[in-house]
Short mmCIF file of C-alpha atoms in Angstrom, two decimals:
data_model
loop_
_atom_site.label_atom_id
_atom_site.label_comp_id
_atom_site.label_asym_id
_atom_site.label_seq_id
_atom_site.Cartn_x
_atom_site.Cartn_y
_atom_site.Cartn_z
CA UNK A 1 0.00 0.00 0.00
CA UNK A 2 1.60 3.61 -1.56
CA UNK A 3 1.48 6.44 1.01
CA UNK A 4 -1.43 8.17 -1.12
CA UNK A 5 -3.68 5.00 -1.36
CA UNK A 6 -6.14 6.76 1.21
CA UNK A 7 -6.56 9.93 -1.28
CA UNK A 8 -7.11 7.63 -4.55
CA UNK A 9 -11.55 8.33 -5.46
CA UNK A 10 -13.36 5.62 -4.39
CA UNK A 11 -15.64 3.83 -6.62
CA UNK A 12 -19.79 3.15 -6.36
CA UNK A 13 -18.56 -0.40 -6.07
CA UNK A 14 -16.49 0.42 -3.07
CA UNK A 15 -19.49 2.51 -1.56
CA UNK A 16 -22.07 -0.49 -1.67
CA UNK A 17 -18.91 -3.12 -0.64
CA UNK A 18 -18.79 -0.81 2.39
CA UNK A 19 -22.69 -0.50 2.63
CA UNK A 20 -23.03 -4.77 2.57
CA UNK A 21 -20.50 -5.04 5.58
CA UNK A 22 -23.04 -2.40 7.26
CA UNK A 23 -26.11 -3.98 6.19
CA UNK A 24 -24.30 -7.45 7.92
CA UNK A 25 -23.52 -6.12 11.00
CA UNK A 26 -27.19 -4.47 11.40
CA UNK A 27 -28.36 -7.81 11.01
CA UNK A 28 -26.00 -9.78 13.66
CA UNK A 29 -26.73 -6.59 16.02
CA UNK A 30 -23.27 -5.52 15.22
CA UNK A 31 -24.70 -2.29 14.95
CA UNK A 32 -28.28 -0.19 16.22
CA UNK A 33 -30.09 1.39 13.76
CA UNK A 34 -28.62 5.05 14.48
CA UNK A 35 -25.37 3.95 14.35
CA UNK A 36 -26.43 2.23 10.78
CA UNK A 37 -27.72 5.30 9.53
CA UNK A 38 -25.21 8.06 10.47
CA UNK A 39 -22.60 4.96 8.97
CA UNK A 40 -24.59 4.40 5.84
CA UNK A 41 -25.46 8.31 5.14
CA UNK A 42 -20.99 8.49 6.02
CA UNK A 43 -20.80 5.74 3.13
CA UNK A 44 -22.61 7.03 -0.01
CA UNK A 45 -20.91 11.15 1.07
CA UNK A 46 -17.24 9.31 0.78
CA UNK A 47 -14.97 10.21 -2.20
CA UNK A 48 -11.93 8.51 -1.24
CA UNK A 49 -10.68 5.91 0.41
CA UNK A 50 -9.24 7.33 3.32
CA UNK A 51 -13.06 8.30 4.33
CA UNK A 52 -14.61 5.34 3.36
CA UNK A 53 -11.64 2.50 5.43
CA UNK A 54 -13.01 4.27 8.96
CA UNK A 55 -16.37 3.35 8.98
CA UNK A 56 -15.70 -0.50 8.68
CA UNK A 57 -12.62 -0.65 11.10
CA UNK A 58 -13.91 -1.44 13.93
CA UNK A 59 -16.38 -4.19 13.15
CA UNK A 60 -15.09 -7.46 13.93
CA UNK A 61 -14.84 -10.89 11.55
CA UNK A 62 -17.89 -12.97 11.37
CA UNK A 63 -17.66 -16.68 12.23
CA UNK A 64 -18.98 -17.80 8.55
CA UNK A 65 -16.91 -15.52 6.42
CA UNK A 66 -14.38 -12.79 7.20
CA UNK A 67 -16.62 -9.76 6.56
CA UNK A 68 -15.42 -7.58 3.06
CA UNK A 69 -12.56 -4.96 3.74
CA UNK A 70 -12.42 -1.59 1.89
CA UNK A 71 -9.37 -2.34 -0.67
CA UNK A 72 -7.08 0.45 -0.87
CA UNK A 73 -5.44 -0.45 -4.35
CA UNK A 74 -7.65 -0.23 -7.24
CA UNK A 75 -8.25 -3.65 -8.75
CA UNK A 76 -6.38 -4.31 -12.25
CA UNK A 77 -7.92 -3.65 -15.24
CA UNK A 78 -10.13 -6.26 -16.61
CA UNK A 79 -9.80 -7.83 -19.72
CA UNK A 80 -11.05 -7.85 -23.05
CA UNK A 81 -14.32 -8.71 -23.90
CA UNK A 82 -16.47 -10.53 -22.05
CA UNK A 83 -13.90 -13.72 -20.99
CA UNK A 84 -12.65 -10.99 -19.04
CA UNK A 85 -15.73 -10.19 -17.23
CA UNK A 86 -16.67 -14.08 -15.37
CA UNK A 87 -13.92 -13.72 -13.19
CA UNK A 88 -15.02 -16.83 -11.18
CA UNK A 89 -14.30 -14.64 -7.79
CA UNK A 90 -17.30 -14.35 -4.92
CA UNK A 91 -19.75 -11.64 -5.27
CA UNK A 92 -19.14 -8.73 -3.74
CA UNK A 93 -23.29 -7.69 -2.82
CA UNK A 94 -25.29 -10.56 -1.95
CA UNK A 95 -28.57 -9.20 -1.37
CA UNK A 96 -30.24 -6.12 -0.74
CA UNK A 97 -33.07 -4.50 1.06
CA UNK A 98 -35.57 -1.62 0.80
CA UNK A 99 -38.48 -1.21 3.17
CA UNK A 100 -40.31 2.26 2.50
CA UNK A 101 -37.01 3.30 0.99
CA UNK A 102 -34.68 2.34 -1.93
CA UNK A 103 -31.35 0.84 -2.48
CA UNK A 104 -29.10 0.36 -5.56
CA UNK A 105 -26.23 -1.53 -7.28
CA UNK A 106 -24.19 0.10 -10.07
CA UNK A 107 -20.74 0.77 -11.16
CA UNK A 108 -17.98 -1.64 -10.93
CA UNK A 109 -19.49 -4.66 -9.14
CA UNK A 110 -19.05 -8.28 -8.65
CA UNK A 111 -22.34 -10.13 -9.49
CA UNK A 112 -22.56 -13.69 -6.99
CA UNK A 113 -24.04 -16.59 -8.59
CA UNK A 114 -27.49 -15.24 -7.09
CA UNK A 115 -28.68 -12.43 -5.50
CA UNK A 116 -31.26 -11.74 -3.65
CA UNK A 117 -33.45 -8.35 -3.25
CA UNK A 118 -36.10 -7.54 -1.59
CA UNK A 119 -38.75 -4.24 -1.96
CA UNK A 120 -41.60 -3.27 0.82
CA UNK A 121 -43.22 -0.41 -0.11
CA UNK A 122 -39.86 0.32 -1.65
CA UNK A 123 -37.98 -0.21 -5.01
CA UNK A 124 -34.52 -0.93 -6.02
CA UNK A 125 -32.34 -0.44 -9.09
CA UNK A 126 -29.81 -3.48 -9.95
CA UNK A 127 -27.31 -2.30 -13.17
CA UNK A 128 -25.12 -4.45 -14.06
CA UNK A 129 -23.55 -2.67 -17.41
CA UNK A 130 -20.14 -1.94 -16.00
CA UNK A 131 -20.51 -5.09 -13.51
CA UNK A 132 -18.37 -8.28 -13.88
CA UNK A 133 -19.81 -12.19 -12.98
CA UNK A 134 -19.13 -14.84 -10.75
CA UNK A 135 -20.54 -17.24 -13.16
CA UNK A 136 -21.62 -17.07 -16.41
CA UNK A 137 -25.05 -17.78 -15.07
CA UNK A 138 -26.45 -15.55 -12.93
CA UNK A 139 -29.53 -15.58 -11.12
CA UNK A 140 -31.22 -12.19 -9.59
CA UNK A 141 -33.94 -12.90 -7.57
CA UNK A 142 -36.56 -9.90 -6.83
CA UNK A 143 -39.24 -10.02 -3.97
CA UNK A 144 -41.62 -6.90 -4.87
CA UNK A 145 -44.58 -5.96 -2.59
CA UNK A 146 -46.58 -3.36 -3.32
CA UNK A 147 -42.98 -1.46 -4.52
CA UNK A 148 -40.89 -2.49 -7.60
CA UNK A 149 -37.46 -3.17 -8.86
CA UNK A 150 -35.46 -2.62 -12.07
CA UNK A 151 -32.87 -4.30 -13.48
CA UNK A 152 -30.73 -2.94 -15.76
CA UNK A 153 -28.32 -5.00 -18.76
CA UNK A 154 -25.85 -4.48 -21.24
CA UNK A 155 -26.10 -5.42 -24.89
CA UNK A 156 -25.31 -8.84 -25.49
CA UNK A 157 -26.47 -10.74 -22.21
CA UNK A 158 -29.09 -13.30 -22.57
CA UNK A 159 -32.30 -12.78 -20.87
CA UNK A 160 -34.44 -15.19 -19.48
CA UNK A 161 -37.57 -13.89 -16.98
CA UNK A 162 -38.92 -16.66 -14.80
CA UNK A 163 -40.60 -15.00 -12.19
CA UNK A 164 -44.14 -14.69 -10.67
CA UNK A 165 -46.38 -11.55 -10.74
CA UNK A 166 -50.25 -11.59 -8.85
CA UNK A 167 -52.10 -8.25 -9.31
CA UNK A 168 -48.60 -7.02 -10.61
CA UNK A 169 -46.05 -8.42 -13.25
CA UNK A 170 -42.28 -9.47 -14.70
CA UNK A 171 -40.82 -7.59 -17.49
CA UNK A 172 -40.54 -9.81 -20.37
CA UNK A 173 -39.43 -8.19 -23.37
CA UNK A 174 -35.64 -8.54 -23.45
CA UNK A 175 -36.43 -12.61 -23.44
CA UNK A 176 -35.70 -14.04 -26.74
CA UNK A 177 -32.55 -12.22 -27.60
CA UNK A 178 -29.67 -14.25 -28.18
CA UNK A 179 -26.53 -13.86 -26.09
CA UNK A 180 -23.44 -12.67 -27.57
CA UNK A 181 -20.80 -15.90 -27.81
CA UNK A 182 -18.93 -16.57 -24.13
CA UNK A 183 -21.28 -13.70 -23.05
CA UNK A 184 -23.30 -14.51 -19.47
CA UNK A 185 -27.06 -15.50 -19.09
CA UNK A 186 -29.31 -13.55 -16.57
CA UNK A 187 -32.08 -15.04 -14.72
CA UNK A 188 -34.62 -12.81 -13.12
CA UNK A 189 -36.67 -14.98 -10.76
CA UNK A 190 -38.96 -14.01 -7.84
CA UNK A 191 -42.71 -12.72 -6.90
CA UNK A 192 -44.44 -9.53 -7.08
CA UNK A 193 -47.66 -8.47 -5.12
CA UNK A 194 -48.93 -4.88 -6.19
CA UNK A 195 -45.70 -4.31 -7.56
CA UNK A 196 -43.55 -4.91 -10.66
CA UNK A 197 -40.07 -5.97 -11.77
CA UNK A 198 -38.63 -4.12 -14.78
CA UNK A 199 -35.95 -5.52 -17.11
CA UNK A 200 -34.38 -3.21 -19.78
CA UNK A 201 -31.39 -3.97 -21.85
CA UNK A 202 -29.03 -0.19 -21.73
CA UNK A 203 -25.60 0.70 -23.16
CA UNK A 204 -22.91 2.55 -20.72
CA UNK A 205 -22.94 6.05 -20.57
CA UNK A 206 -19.14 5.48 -22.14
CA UNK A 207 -20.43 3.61 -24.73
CA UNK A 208 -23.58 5.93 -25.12
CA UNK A 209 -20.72 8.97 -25.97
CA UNK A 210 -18.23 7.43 -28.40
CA UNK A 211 -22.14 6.02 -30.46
CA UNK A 212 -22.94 9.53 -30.41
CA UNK A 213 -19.37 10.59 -31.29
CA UNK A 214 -19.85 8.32 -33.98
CA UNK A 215 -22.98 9.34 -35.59
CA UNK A 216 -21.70 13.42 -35.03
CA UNK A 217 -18.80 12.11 -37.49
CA UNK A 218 -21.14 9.96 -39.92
CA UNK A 219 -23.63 13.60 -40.05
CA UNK A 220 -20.42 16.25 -40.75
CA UNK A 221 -18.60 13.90 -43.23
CA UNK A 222 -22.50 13.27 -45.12
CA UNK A 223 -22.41 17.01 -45.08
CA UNK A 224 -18.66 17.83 -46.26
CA UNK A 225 -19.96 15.14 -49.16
CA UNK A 226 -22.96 16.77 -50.30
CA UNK A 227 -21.13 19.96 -50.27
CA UNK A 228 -18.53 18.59 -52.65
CA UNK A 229 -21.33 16.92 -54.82
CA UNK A 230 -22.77 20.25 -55.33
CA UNK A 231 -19.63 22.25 -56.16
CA UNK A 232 -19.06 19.18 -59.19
CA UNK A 233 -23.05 19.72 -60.30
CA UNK A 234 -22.31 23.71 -60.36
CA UNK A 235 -19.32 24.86 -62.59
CA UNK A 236 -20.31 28.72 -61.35
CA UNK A 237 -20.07 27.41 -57.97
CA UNK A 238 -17.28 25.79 -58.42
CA UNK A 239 -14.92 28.27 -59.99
CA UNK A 240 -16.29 30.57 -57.12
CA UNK A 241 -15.32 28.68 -54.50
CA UNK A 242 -11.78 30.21 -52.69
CA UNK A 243 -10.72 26.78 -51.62
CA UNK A 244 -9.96 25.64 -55.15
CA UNK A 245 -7.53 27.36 -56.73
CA UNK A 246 -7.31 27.06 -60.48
CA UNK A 247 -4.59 27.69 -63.42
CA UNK A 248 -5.61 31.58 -63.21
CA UNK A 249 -4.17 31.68 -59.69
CA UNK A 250 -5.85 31.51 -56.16
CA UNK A 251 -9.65 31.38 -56.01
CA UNK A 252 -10.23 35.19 -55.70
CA UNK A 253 -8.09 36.12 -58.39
CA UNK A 254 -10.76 33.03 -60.94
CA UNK A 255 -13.51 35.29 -59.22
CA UNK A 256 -12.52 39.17 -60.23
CA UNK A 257 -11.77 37.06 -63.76
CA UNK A 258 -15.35 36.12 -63.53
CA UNK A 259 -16.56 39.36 -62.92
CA UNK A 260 -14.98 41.07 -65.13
CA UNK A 261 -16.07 38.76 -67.92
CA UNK A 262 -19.74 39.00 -66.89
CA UNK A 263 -19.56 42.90 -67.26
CA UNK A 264 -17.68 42.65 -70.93
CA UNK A 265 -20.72 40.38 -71.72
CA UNK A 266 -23.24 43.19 -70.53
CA UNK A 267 -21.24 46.37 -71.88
CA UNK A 268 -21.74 44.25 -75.83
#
């Protein structure tokens, strides 16, 4: 660990690994509900690591697993494609909870083999565009009472919906698209009572900028081409233009030429 680890930005992915170890310790009575909620509210304000390694340091290992640390070196980059993204490792959220509140999962994530969420009166966003797999099967399971959940993937995933809606429903229109090759499959399971589970397929907002980079190139270089199509249709317009110079010299100098031979033509 370098000397300015504690000032490197933390990620959203390092917020919610922080928020899990909370959410653990409220449940073994690790922690009261204040103390929860002045640590959570500390969490999701963090920008670095040095704010976000303090909140977790004093809560002791749990006798199942040891209890998720705040890393304070950024994890490598990942590889190419999506071979790089089922890194085999354990998840790094597990399950979340909103009662008469909300709760999400974005960024740079580790997705277990399931996950578990649950919504009272409550609803929860699950985005796993930038996230990377345990598996390349994946199951998210969403419990929605009379709130609702979304859950948000990337081009090229398969979809498969198998859950279980009464007086409220699954989203099933991103079933049926085929999965990109070595690419994982998504399974949204679960119930929903006066509520609803959402599944929409999304591009990164990286992604989303270099497509519209893209199509800002396409439109100028359709325009620079239509302007050059029209200077070859319009021999006038194209001995005017300056930016073609001719054998008479520069473009101005074809122009006075021009001129002058348009008021020879009206003098006779």
């Amino acid at each position: 660990m370098t000397d300015d680890a504690p000032e490197l930005r933390a990620s959203d992915a390092d917020r919610e690994r922080v928020a899990e170890v909370l959410r653990d310790a409220l449940a073994e009575g690790r922690l009261d509900m204040t103390e929860f909620e002045e640590r959570l509210d500390a969490t999701y304000k963090a920008r670095t690591y040095g704010e976000l390694a303090p909140i977790t340091r004093d809560l002791p290992v749990g006798t199942v697993a040891a209890a998720p640390r705040v890393s304070m070196t950024k994890e490598p980059e990942r590889g190419e494609g999506w071979a790089g993204r089922i890194t085999g490792r354990e998840g790094s959220s597990n399950w979340a909870v909103a009662v008469m509140s909300g709760f999400q999962r974005k960024g740079r994530w580790t997705v277990p083999r399931r996950f578990n969420s649950f919504a009272f009166w409550g609803g929860g966003d699950i985005d796993l565009r930038e996230a990377d797999f345990s598996t390349g099967e994946v199951v998210i399971n969403c419990i929605a009472i009379m709130g609702g959940m979304n859950v948000v993937v990337p081009p090229g995933v398969e979809v498969i919906v198998r859950g279980i809606g009464i007086m409220g429903g699954f989203d099933h229109r991103e079933e049926g698209v085929p999965g990109d090759p070595g690419a994982p499959r998504v399974i949204v399971t679960g119930f929903a009572f006066w509520g609803g589970v959402g599944v929409e397929r999304k591009v990164t907002r990286a992604e989303r900028q270099r497509l519209r980079e893209e199509r800002r190139q396409e439109k100028l270089e359709r325009r620079q081409e239509r302007g050059r199509d029209r200077l070859d249709r319009d021999p006038d317009r194209r001995e005017l233009d300056p930016s073609r110079p001719d054998l008479h010299g520069t473009g101005r100098s074809r122009e006075r030429d021009l001129e002058r031979e348009r008021e020879r033509r009206r003098d006779t």
